[in-house]
Coordinates of C-alpha atoms in Angstrom, one line a residue:
X57 CA -4.1 -30.6 -1.1
X58 CA -5.4 -27.6 0.9
X59 CA -1.9 -26.0 0.7
X60 CA -1.9 -26.5 -3.1
X61 CA -5.3 -24.9 -3.4
X62 CA -4.3 -21.9 -1.3
X63 CA -1.2 -21.5 -3.4
X64 CA -3.2 -21.6 -6.6
X65 CA -5.7 -19.0 -5.2
X66 CA -2.8 -16.7 -4.2
X67 CA -1.1 -17.0 -7.6
X68 CA -4.4 -16.2 -9.3
X69 CA -5.0 -13.1 -7.1
X70 CA -1.4 -12.0 -7.5
X71 CA -1.7 -12.3 -11.3
X72 CA -4.9 -10.2 -11.2
X73 CA -3.1 -7.6 -9.0
X74 CA -0.3 -7.4 -11.5
X75 CA -2.6 -6.9 -14.5
X76 CA -4.5 -4.2 -12.6
X77 CA -1.4 -2.4 -11.7
X78 CA 0.1 -2.5 -15.2
X79 CA -3.2 -1.5 -16.8
X80 CA -3.2 1.6 -14.6
X81 CA 0.0 2.7 -16.2
X82 CA 2.3 2.0 -13.2
X83 CA 5.9 1.3 -14.0
X84 CA 7.7 -1.5 -12.2
X85 CA 11.2 -0.8 -11.1
X86 CA 13.9 -2.4 -8.8
X87 CA 14.6 -0.8 -5.5
X88 CA 17.1 -1.6 -2.7
X89 CA 15.1 -2.7 0.3
X90 CA 17.4 -0.6 2.4
X91 CA 15.8 2.5 1.0
X92 CA 12.3 1.4 2.0
X93 CA 10.8 2.2 5.4
X94 CA 7.7 0.8 7.0
X95 CA 4.5 2.8 7.2
X96 CA 3.7 4.6 10.4
X97 CA 0.9 2.2 11.4
X98 CA 1.7 -1.5 11.7
X99 CA -1.0 -4.0 10.8
X100 CA 0.5 -7.3 11.8
X101 CA 1.5 -9.0 15.0
X102 CA 4.9 -10.7 15.2
X103 CA 5.1 -14.5 14.8
X104 CA 8.3 -16.3 15.9
X105 CA 8.0 -19.0 13.4
X106 CA 5.9 -18.4 10.2
X107 CA 5.9 -21.4 7.8
X108 CA 3.9 -19.3 5.2
X109 CA 6.7 -16.7 5.1
X110 CA 9.4 -19.3 4.8
X111 CA 7.4 -20.8 1.9
X112 CA 7.3 -17.3 0.3
X113 CA 11.0 -16.9 0.6
X114 CA 11.7 -20.2 -1.1
X115 CA 9.2 -19.4 -3.8
X116 CA 10.9 -16.1 -4.6
X117 CA 14.3 -17.7 -4.3
X118 CA 13.3 -20.4 -6.9
X119 CA 10.9 -18.4 -9.2
X120 CA 11.7 -14.8 -8.6
X121 CA 9.2 -12.1 -7.3
X122 CA 6.1 -12.4 -9.4
X123 CA 4.1 -9.4 -8.0
X124 CA 5.6 -6.0 -7.2
X125 CA 5.1 -4.3 -3.9
X126 CA 3.6 -0.8 -3.7
X127 CA 5.6 2.1 -2.2
X128 CA 5.3 5.9 -2.0
X129 CA 8.0 8.5 -1.8
X130 CA 8.8 9.1 1.8
X131 CA 7.1 12.3 2.9
X132 CA 10.0 13.4 5.1
X133 CA 13.2 11.8 3.7
X134 CA 14.4 12.5 0.2
X135 CA 15.4 9.5 -1.9
X136 CA 13.6 7.1 0.4
X137 CA 10.3 5.3 0.3
X138 CA 7.5 3.9 2.5
X139 CA 5.9 0.6 1.8
X140 CA 2.2 0.7 1.3
X141 CA 1.7 -3.1 0.9
X142 CA 3.9 -6.1 0.2
X143 CA 5.7 -6.2 3.5
X144 CA 6.3 -9.9 3.4
X145 CA 7.7 -9.7 -0.1
X146 CA 9.9 -6.9 1.1
X147 CA 11.1 -9.0 4.0
X148 CA 11.8 -11.9 1.7
X149 CA 13.9 -9.7 -0.6
X150 CA 15.9 -8.5 2.5
X151 CA 16.4 -12.1 3.5
X152 CA 17.6 -13.1 0.1
X153 CA 19.8 -9.9 -0.2
X154 CA 18.3 -8.9 -3.5
X155 CA 16.4 -5.9 -4.9
X156 CA 12.6 -5.8 -4.7
X157 CA 10.3 -5.1 -7.6
X158 CA 8.2 -2.1 -6.7
X159 CA 5.7 0.4 -8.1
X160 CA 6.1 3.9 -6.9
X161 CA 2.9 5.9 -6.4
X162 CA 2.3 9.3 -4.8
X163 CA -0.2 8.9 -2.1
X164 CA -1.6 10.8 0.9
X165 CA -1.5 9.4 4.4
X166 CA -5.2 8.5 4.1
X167 CA -4.7 6.8 0.7
X168 CA -1.8 4.8 2.1
X169 CA -3.7 3.4 5.1
X170 CA -6.8 2.6 3.0
X171 CA -4.7 0.8 0.4
X172 CA -2.7 -1.0 3.2
X173 CA -5.9 -2.2 4.9
X174 CA -7.8 -3.2 1.8
X175 CA -4.9 -5.2 0.5
X176 CA -5.0 -7.3 3.7
X177 CA -8.8 -7.5 3.7
X178 CA -8.8 -8.7 0.1
X179 CA -6.6 -11.6 1.1
X180 CA -8.4 -12.3 4.3
X181 CA -5.0 -12.2 5.8
X182 CA -5.4 -10.4 9.1
X183 CA -6.9 -12.2 12.1
X184 CA -9.6 -10.5 14.2
X185 CA -7.3 -9.1 16.8
X186 CA -4.8 -7.8 14.2
X187 CA -7.7 -5.9 12.5
X188 CA -8.8 -4.6 15.9
X189 CA -5.3 -3.5 16.8
X190 CA -4.8 -1.9 13.4
X191 CA -8.0 0.1 13.8
X192 CA -6.9 1.3 17.2
X193 CA -3.5 2.3 15.9
X194 CA -5.1 4.2 13.1
X195 CA -7.3 6.1 15.5
X196 CA -4.3 6.9 17.8
X197 CA -2.5 8.2 14.7
X198 CA -5.3 10.7 14.2
X199 CA -7.2 9.2 11.3
X200 CA -11.0 9.7 11.4
X201 CA -13.6 6.9 11.6
X202 CA -14.5 7.2 7.9
X203 CA -10.9 6.6 6.9
X204 CA -10.4 3.7 9.4
X205 CA -13.7 2.1 8.2
X206 CA -12.5 2.4 4.6
X207 CA -9.1 0.8 5.4
X208 CA -10.8 -2.2 7.1
X209 CA -13.7 -2.4 4.6
X210 CA -16.1 -2.5 7.5
X211 CA -19.1 -0.6 8.7
X212 CA -19.6 1.6 11.8
X213 CA -20.9 -1.1 14.0
X214 CA -18.1 -3.6 13.4
X215 CA -15.6 -0.8 13.7
X216 CA -16.9 0.2 17.1
X217 CA -16.6 -3.4 18.2
X218 CA -13.0 -3.6 17.0
X219 CA -12.1 -0.5 18.8
X220 CA -13.9 -1.4 22.0
X221 CA -12.1 -4.8 22.3
X222 CA -8.7 -3.3 21.4
X223 CA -9.1 -0.6 24.0
X224 CA -10.2 -2.9 26.7
X225 CA -7.5 -5.6 26.4
X226 CA -4.1 -4.0 27.2
X227 CA -1.7 -3.9 24.3
X228 CA 1.0 -5.9 26.1
X229 CA -1.5 -8.8 26.5
X230 CA -2.4 -8.7 22.8
X231 CA 1.3 -8.7 21.8
X232 CA 2.0 -11.6 24.2
X233 CA -0.8 -13.7 22.8
X234 CA -0.1 -12.9 19.1
X235 CA -2.4 -13.2 16.1
X236 CA -4.4 -16.2 17.4
X237 CA -5.6 -17.4 14.0
X238 CA -8.3 -19.7 15.4
X239 CA -9.7 -17.2 17.9
X240 CA -12.5 -15.1 16.5
X241 CA -14.5 -12.1 17.8
X242 CA -16.7 -13.9 20.3
X243 CA -13.8 -15.2 22.4
X244 CA -11.9 -11.9 22.2
X245 CA -15.0 -10.1 23.3
X246 CA -15.4 -12.6 26.2
X247 CA -11.9 -12.0 27.3
X248 CA -12.4 -8.2 27.1
X249 CA -15.5 -8.6 29.3
X250 CA -13.7 -11.0 31.7
X251 CA -10.8 -8.5 32.2
X252 CA -13.3 -6.0 33.8
X253 CA -13.8 -8.4 36.7
X254 CA -12.0 -7.9 40.0
X255 CA -8.4 -9.2 39.9
X256 CA -8.9 -10.6 36.4
X257 CA -6.3 -8.3 34.7
X258 CA -3.7 -9.1 37.4
X259 CA -4.2 -12.8 36.9
X260 CA -4.0 -12.5 33.1
X261 CA -0.8 -10.4 33.3
X262 CA 0.8 -12.8 35.7
X263 CA 0.1 -15.7 33.4
X264 CA 1.3 -13.8 30.4
X265 CA 4.6 -13.2 32.2
X266 CA 5.2 -17.0 32.6
X267 CA 8.1 -18.3 30.6
X268 CA 6.4 -21.6 29.8
X269 CA 4.0 -19.8 27.4
X270 CA 6.9 -19.4 25.0
X271 CA 6.6 -23.0 23.9
X272 CA 2.9 -22.7 23.1
X273 CA 1.5 -21.4 19.8
X274 CA -0.6 -18.2 19.8
X275 CA -4.0 -19.9 20.1
X276 CA -2.9 -21.8 23.2
X277 CA -1.4 -18.7 24.7
X278 CA -4.8 -17.1 24.3
X279 CA -6.5 -20.1 26.0
X280 CA -4.0 -20.0 29.0
X281 CA -4.4 -16.2 29.5
X282 CA -8.2 -16.3 29.1
X283 CA -8.4 -19.2 31.6
X284 CA -6.3 -17.3 34.1
X285 CA -8.5 -14.2 33.8
X286 CA -11.6 -16.3 34.4
X287 CA -9.9 -18.3 37.3
X288 CA -10.7 -21.5 35.5
X289 CA -8.4 -24.3 34.6
X290 CA -7.2 -24.2 31.1
X291 CA -8.5 -26.8 28.6
X292 CA -6.8 -30.1 29.3
X293 CA -5.0 -30.1 26.0
X294 CA -3.5 -26.6 26.6
X295 CA -1.1 -27.9 29.2
X296 CA -0.2 -30.9 27.0
X297 CA 0.9 -29.0 23.9
X298 CA 4.6 -28.2 23.5
X299 CA 7.0 -27.5 20.6
X300 CA 10.2 -29.4 19.9
X301 CA 13.0 -27.1 18.6
X302 CA 16.2 -28.0 16.8
X303 CA 19.5 -27.2 18.4
X304 CA 19.5 -24.1 16.1
X305 CA 16.3 -22.9 17.8
X306 CA 13.9 -23.6 14.9
X307 CA 10.5 -25.1 15.8
X308 CA 10.7 -28.5 14.2
X309 CA 7.6 -30.3 15.6
X310 CA 4.5 -29.7 17.7
X311 CA 3.6 -32.4 20.3
X312 CA -0.1 -32.7 21.2
X313 CA -1.4 -35.0 24.0
X314 CA -5.1 -35.6 24.3
X315 CA -6.8 -38.4 26.3
X316 CA -5.3 -41.6 24.9
X317 CA -3.4 -40.1 22.0
X318 CA -0.1 -38.4 21.4
X319 CA 0.3 -36.6 18.1
X320 CA 3.7 -35.4 16.8
X321 CA 3.5 -33.1 13.8
X322 CA 6.8 -32.4 12.1
X323 CA 7.3 -29.1 10.2
X324 CA 8.5 -30.3 6.8
X325 CA 9.9 -26.9 6.0
X326 CA 12.0 -26.7 9.2
X327 CA 13.1 -30.4 9.3
X328 CA 12.6 -31.9 5.9
X329 CA 12.5 -35.7 5.8
X330 CA 13.1 -36.0 9.6
X331 CA 9.5 -37.1 10.2
X332 CA 10.0 -40.0 7.7
X333 CA 13.3 -40.8 9.4
X334 CA 11.6 -41.1 12.8
X335 CA 8.7 -43.2 11.3
X336 CA 11.1 -45.7 9.7
X337 CA 12.8 -46.3 13.1
X338 CA 9.7 -46.8 15.3
X339 CA 10.5 -50.5 15.9
X340 CA 14.1 -49.5 17.0
X341 CA 12.9 -46.7 19.2
X342 CA 10.3 -48.9 20.8
X343 CA 12.8 -51.6 21.6
X344 CA 15.1 -49.0 23.1
X345 CA 12.2 -47.7 25.2
X346 CA 11.5 -51.2 26.5
X347 CA 15.1 -51.7 27.4
X348 CA 15.3 -48.4 29.3
X349 CA 12.0 -48.8 31.1
X350 CA 12.3 -50.4 34.5
X351 CA 10.9 -53.9 34.2
X352 CA 10.5 -53.6 30.4
X353 CA 10.7 -56.7 28.3
X354 CA 11.1 -56.7 24.5
X355 CA 9.3 -60.0 24.1
X356 CA 5.8 -61.2 24.9
X357 CA 4.4 -64.7 25.2
X358 CA 2.3 -65.7 22.3

């Protein structure tokens, strides 16, 4: 139900965007994605497996692209463009090997980053650390605080906090953790403060280099690295979460173990109907488990 409500909200917002763009006199054209470059300042962190993006791809495959992306003529390359917003729709068009619907608008660098940031702010799409890192990247690119604040739709106080945390936590740690959708400002601020302690940064970097973090989602990677920085054991559940991947390398299920429960959540997009297949065979699987367990017995006395 929540997924359906989110989809309805997105469709309504996209329809509003389209009406606003068309009322402004913008013309929608088709462009080859190969002619469109990214903007100079990235605002998202990479996610290995993004179900929302896969859903977007399927939606565009089935229904077509409903809302155009916004691009500007490339300031340095003739006959090329830079994307202002709509990167996920652009990636989807590339995946589907089709042209992308786009609006071309002449914009300055400042207008580009403000439009880019506000589009994400309007959707509440970026996590706290993505916003903080976006602010830092804008500052490093030479934009003034007024422009950065406008891009993030934030005031001077919040902007200072974004920049302080992004400057304190090394970029490689942030990239290793990822967007961490369930981690808000207080926990990132606590990690930034913890990293100032003796040896904390080295411990965090050593934990970040561990290969076993690859199987954890972004929120659990944060928990592991923050625990290492604080020299405290990670939350019990953090060590008991792992992903199951298909032979093709796609994350098909997440396995969570807590106290006396084991929860297996199948990704219906990655492995459609497989969860039902497993559920229908629980009796068979349990019998096999009893046969293979030393001393196991399939029958019990009444």
